[in-house]
GROMACS .gro file of C-alpha atoms in nm:
model
  187
    1UNK     CA    1   2.469   2.147  -2.909
    2UNK     CA    2   2.806   2.012  -2.765
    3UNK     CA    3   3.110   2.193  -2.628
    4UNK     CA    4   3.227   2.458  -2.932
    5UNK     CA    5   3.179   2.783  -2.637
    6UNK     CA    6   3.261   3.059  -2.829
    7UNK     CA    7   2.993   3.036  -3.150
    8UNK     CA    8   2.789   2.829  -2.861
    9UNK     CA    9   2.768   3.191  -2.663
   10UNK     CA   10   2.738   3.411  -2.959
   11UNK     CA   11   2.440   3.231  -3.078
   12UNK     CA   12   2.278   3.130  -2.785
   13UNK     CA   13   2.329   3.563  -2.699
   14UNK     CA   14   2.149   3.666  -3.031
   15UNK     CA   15   1.845   3.412  -2.972
   16UNK     CA   16   1.798   3.542  -2.691
   17UNK     CA   17   1.795   3.857  -2.693
   18UNK     CA   18   1.653   3.886  -3.062
   19UNK     CA   19   1.371   3.701  -2.887
   20UNK     CA   20   1.326   3.922  -2.630
   21UNK     CA   21   1.290   4.232  -2.807
   22UNK     CA   22   1.054   4.117  -3.090
   23UNK     CA   23   0.817   3.905  -2.848
   24UNK     CA   24   0.773   4.282  -2.664
   25UNK     CA   25   0.811   4.448  -3.000
   26UNK     CA   26   0.456   4.176  -3.121
   27UNK     CA   27   0.299   4.281  -2.716
   28UNK     CA   28   0.346   3.959  -2.654
   29UNK     CA   29   0.370   3.839  -2.284
   30UNK     CA   30   0.567   3.493  -2.268
   31UNK     CA   31   0.260   3.283  -2.218
   32UNK     CA   32   0.095   3.400  -2.508
   33UNK     CA   33   0.408   3.278  -2.686
   34UNK     CA   34   0.448   3.000  -2.571
   35UNK     CA   35   0.060   2.959  -2.715
   36UNK     CA   36   0.114   3.063  -3.014
   37UNK     CA   37   0.400   2.919  -3.086
   38UNK     CA   38   0.359   2.559  -2.909
   39UNK     CA   39   0.649   2.640  -2.702
   40UNK     CA   40   0.687   2.567  -2.368
   41UNK     CA   41   0.666   2.918  -2.182
   42UNK     CA   42   0.961   2.699  -2.022
   43UNK     CA   43   1.166   2.695  -2.265
   44UNK     CA   44   1.135   3.050  -2.352
   45UNK     CA   45   1.198   3.172  -2.021
   46UNK     CA   46   1.500   2.972  -2.081
   47UNK     CA   47   1.608   3.085  -2.375
   48UNK     CA   48   1.592   3.458  -2.337
   49UNK     CA   49   1.839   3.353  -2.051
   50UNK     CA   50   2.036   3.251  -2.277
   51UNK     CA   51   2.027   2.935  -2.075
   52UNK     CA   52   1.900   2.652  -2.286
   53UNK     CA   53   2.040   2.546  -2.587
   54UNK     CA   54   1.738   2.496  -2.916
   55UNK     CA   55   1.675   2.304  -3.183
   56UNK     CA   56   1.618   2.447  -3.561
   57UNK     CA   57   1.257   2.325  -3.562
   58UNK     CA   58   1.169   2.542  -3.196
   59UNK     CA   59   1.323   2.848  -3.411
   60UNK     CA   60   1.175   2.783  -3.725
   61UNK     CA   61   0.805   2.758  -3.491
   62UNK     CA   62   0.887   3.111  -3.259
   63UNK     CA   63   1.011   3.305  -3.579
   64UNK     CA   64   0.659   3.226  -3.780
   65UNK     CA   65   0.486   3.298  -3.448
   66UNK     CA   66   0.661   3.605  -3.429
   67UNK     CA   67   0.611   3.687  -3.802
   68UNK     CA   68   0.956   3.713  -3.851
   69UNK     CA   69   1.242   3.536  -4.051
   70UNK     CA   70   1.416   3.292  -3.928
   71UNK     CA   71   1.765   3.463  -3.948
   72UNK     CA   72   1.564   3.743  -3.762
   73UNK     CA   73   1.640   3.550  -3.453
   74UNK     CA   74   2.021   3.419  -3.479
   75UNK     CA   75   2.162   3.705  -3.671
   76UNK     CA   76   2.324   4.000  -3.474
   77UNK     CA   77   2.091   4.298  -3.431
   78UNK     CA   78   2.334   4.529  -3.512
   79UNK     CA   79   2.436   4.360  -3.827
   80UNK     CA   80   2.116   4.291  -4.036
   81UNK     CA   81   2.265   4.276  -4.363
   82UNK     CA   82   2.094   4.019  -4.482
   83UNK     CA   83   2.289   3.964  -4.819
   84UNK     CA   84   2.563   3.852  -4.528
   85UNK     CA   85   2.428   3.651  -4.280
   86UNK     CA   86   2.711   3.440  -4.169
   87UNK     CA   87   2.607   3.331  -3.848
   88UNK     CA   88   2.625   2.983  -3.661
   89UNK     CA   89   2.284   2.808  -3.643
   90UNK     CA   90   2.384   2.447  -3.557
   91UNK     CA   91   2.637   2.220  -3.376
   92UNK     CA   92   2.694   1.886  -3.441
   93UNK     CA   93   2.753   1.606  -3.267
   94UNK     CA   94   3.146   1.610  -3.421
   95UNK     CA   95   3.385   1.807  -3.432
   96UNK     CA   96   3.361   2.005  -3.747
   97UNK     CA   97   3.002   1.937  -3.782
   98UNK     CA   98   2.808   2.250  -3.820
   99UNK     CA   99   2.521   2.419  -4.001
  100UNK     CA  100   2.612   2.855  -4.137
  101UNK     CA  101   2.319   3.056  -4.276
  102UNK     CA  102   2.539   3.228  -4.493
  103UNK     CA  103   2.197   3.473  -4.656
  104UNK     CA  104   1.860   3.516  -4.677
  105UNK     CA  105   1.614   3.677  -4.952
  106UNK     CA  106   1.232   3.719  -4.985
  107UNK     CA  107   1.060   3.514  -5.142
  108UNK     CA  108   0.715   3.602  -5.406
  109UNK     CA  109   0.649   3.254  -5.505
  110UNK     CA  110   1.019   3.010  -5.600
  111UNK     CA  111   1.344   2.959  -5.587
  112UNK     CA  112   1.521   2.754  -5.792
  113UNK     CA  113   1.839   2.619  -5.674
  114UNK     CA  114   2.086   2.524  -5.925
  115UNK     CA  115   2.449   2.336  -5.960
  116UNK     CA  116   2.684   2.535  -6.230
  117UNK     CA  117   3.014   2.403  -6.391
  118UNK     CA  118   3.184   2.672  -6.604
  119UNK     CA  119   3.574   2.544  -6.728
  120UNK     CA  120   3.868   2.783  -6.803
  121UNK     CA  121   3.731   3.034  -7.068
  122UNK     CA  122   3.351   3.027  -7.028
  123UNK     CA  123   3.103   3.238  -6.954
  124UNK     CA  124   2.753   3.248  -6.857
  125UNK     CA  125   2.573   3.637  -6.926
  126UNK     CA  126   2.262   3.684  -6.821
  127UNK     CA  127   2.010   4.026  -6.880
  128UNK     CA  128   1.836   4.136  -6.558
  129UNK     CA  129   1.548   3.986  -6.387
  130UNK     CA  130   1.233   4.144  -6.292
  131UNK     CA  131   1.264   4.423  -5.985
  132UNK     CA  132   1.222   4.193  -5.649
  133UNK     CA  133   1.459   3.884  -5.797
  134UNK     CA  134   1.775   3.827  -5.651
  135UNK     CA  135   2.020   3.530  -5.673
  136UNK     CA  136   2.270   3.413  -5.402
  137UNK     CA  137   2.566   3.217  -5.548
  138UNK     CA  138   2.818   2.974  -5.346
  139UNK     CA  139   3.127   2.866  -5.460
  140UNK     CA  140   3.281   2.522  -5.413
  141UNK     CA  141   3.556   2.507  -5.664
  142UNK     CA  142   3.782   2.740  -5.835
  143UNK     CA  143   3.753   3.023  -5.850
  144UNK     CA  144   3.455   3.276  -5.993
  145UNK     CA  145   3.431   3.641  -6.184
  146UNK     CA  146   3.105   3.784  -6.090
  147UNK     CA  147   3.027   4.050  -6.305
  148UNK     CA  148   2.688   4.274  -6.217
  149UNK     CA  149   2.631   4.610  -6.430
  150UNK     CA  150   2.987   4.649  -6.494
  151UNK     CA  151   3.104   4.599  -6.153
  152UNK     CA  152   3.378   4.276  -6.022
  153UNK     CA  153   3.407   4.039  -5.756
  154UNK     CA  154   3.579   3.767  -5.735
  155UNK     CA  155   3.455   3.495  -5.541
  156UNK     CA  156   3.699   3.136  -5.454
  157UNK     CA  157   3.555   2.853  -5.338
  158UNK     CA  158   3.398   2.953  -4.965
  159UNK     CA  159   3.274   3.259  -5.101
  160UNK     CA  160   2.917   3.315  -5.130
  161UNK     CA  161   2.764   3.644  -5.252
  162UNK     CA  162   2.325   3.757  -5.266
  163UNK     CA  163   2.233   4.033  -5.555
  164UNK     CA  164   1.953   4.201  -5.715
  165UNK     CA  165   1.941   4.036  -5.988
  166UNK     CA  166   1.721   4.312  -6.207
  167UNK     CA  167   2.037   4.455  -6.356
  168UNK     CA  168   2.233   4.278  -6.671
  169UNK     CA  169   2.511   3.991  -6.490
  170UNK     CA  170   2.736   3.710  -6.596
  171UNK     CA  171   2.912   3.416  -6.446
  172UNK     CA  172   3.246   3.403  -6.541
  173UNK     CA  173   3.572   3.143  -6.503
  174UNK     CA  174   3.919   3.341  -6.612
  175UNK     CA  175   4.105   3.114  -6.445
  176UNK     CA  176   4.306   2.793  -6.567
  177UNK     CA  177   4.082   2.481  -6.373
  178UNK     CA  178   3.659   2.472  -6.396
  179UNK     CA  179   3.503   2.644  -6.144
  180UNK     CA  180   3.202   2.442  -5.990
  181UNK     CA  181   2.945   2.646  -5.822
  182UNK     CA  182   2.586   2.657  -5.619
  183UNK     CA  183   2.338   2.922  -5.785
  184UNK     CA  184   1.991   2.994  -5.634
  185UNK     CA  185   1.769   3.226  -5.814
  186UNK     CA  186   1.526   3.407  -5.554
  187UNK     CA  187   1.192   3.520  -5.703
   0.00000   0.00000   0.00000
């Protein structure tokens, strides 16, 4: 990750603290985690010291070896809300290039990725899904009104929301322009 010191420092600190805490919690030495993950002990020492950049692939390997989610490594420990992670996980070489993990959910079988467009006045209403299902919505154009069990959430372009979908819910466009959003259904 190149020279954007503030976000970079934050993510490296989270990885450093979480990696050490999770490794100790699993009763693993650095050598044992290195062997289990295929990541060198030298890299682990540097990561736990907060001195080394790390690829997303390496984080995936460490998370898998520790039996935790990717988000458990990059999210601030005191902010353990998987519905709003919002952690910068990658910075590209060119200014403005970035990868932000917004939210995380466990999936039992599959995840559906949907692109939606609702014209003004349009509504999509859904019955409650089975227990354990959740949805993740990211609005990238317009304004979306999300109704969950009688409660209304107003989402603008750039906003997202994650929720357990075992309640009746609806997506409504009450604006004057089309709304476009991505919807993940986690089954």
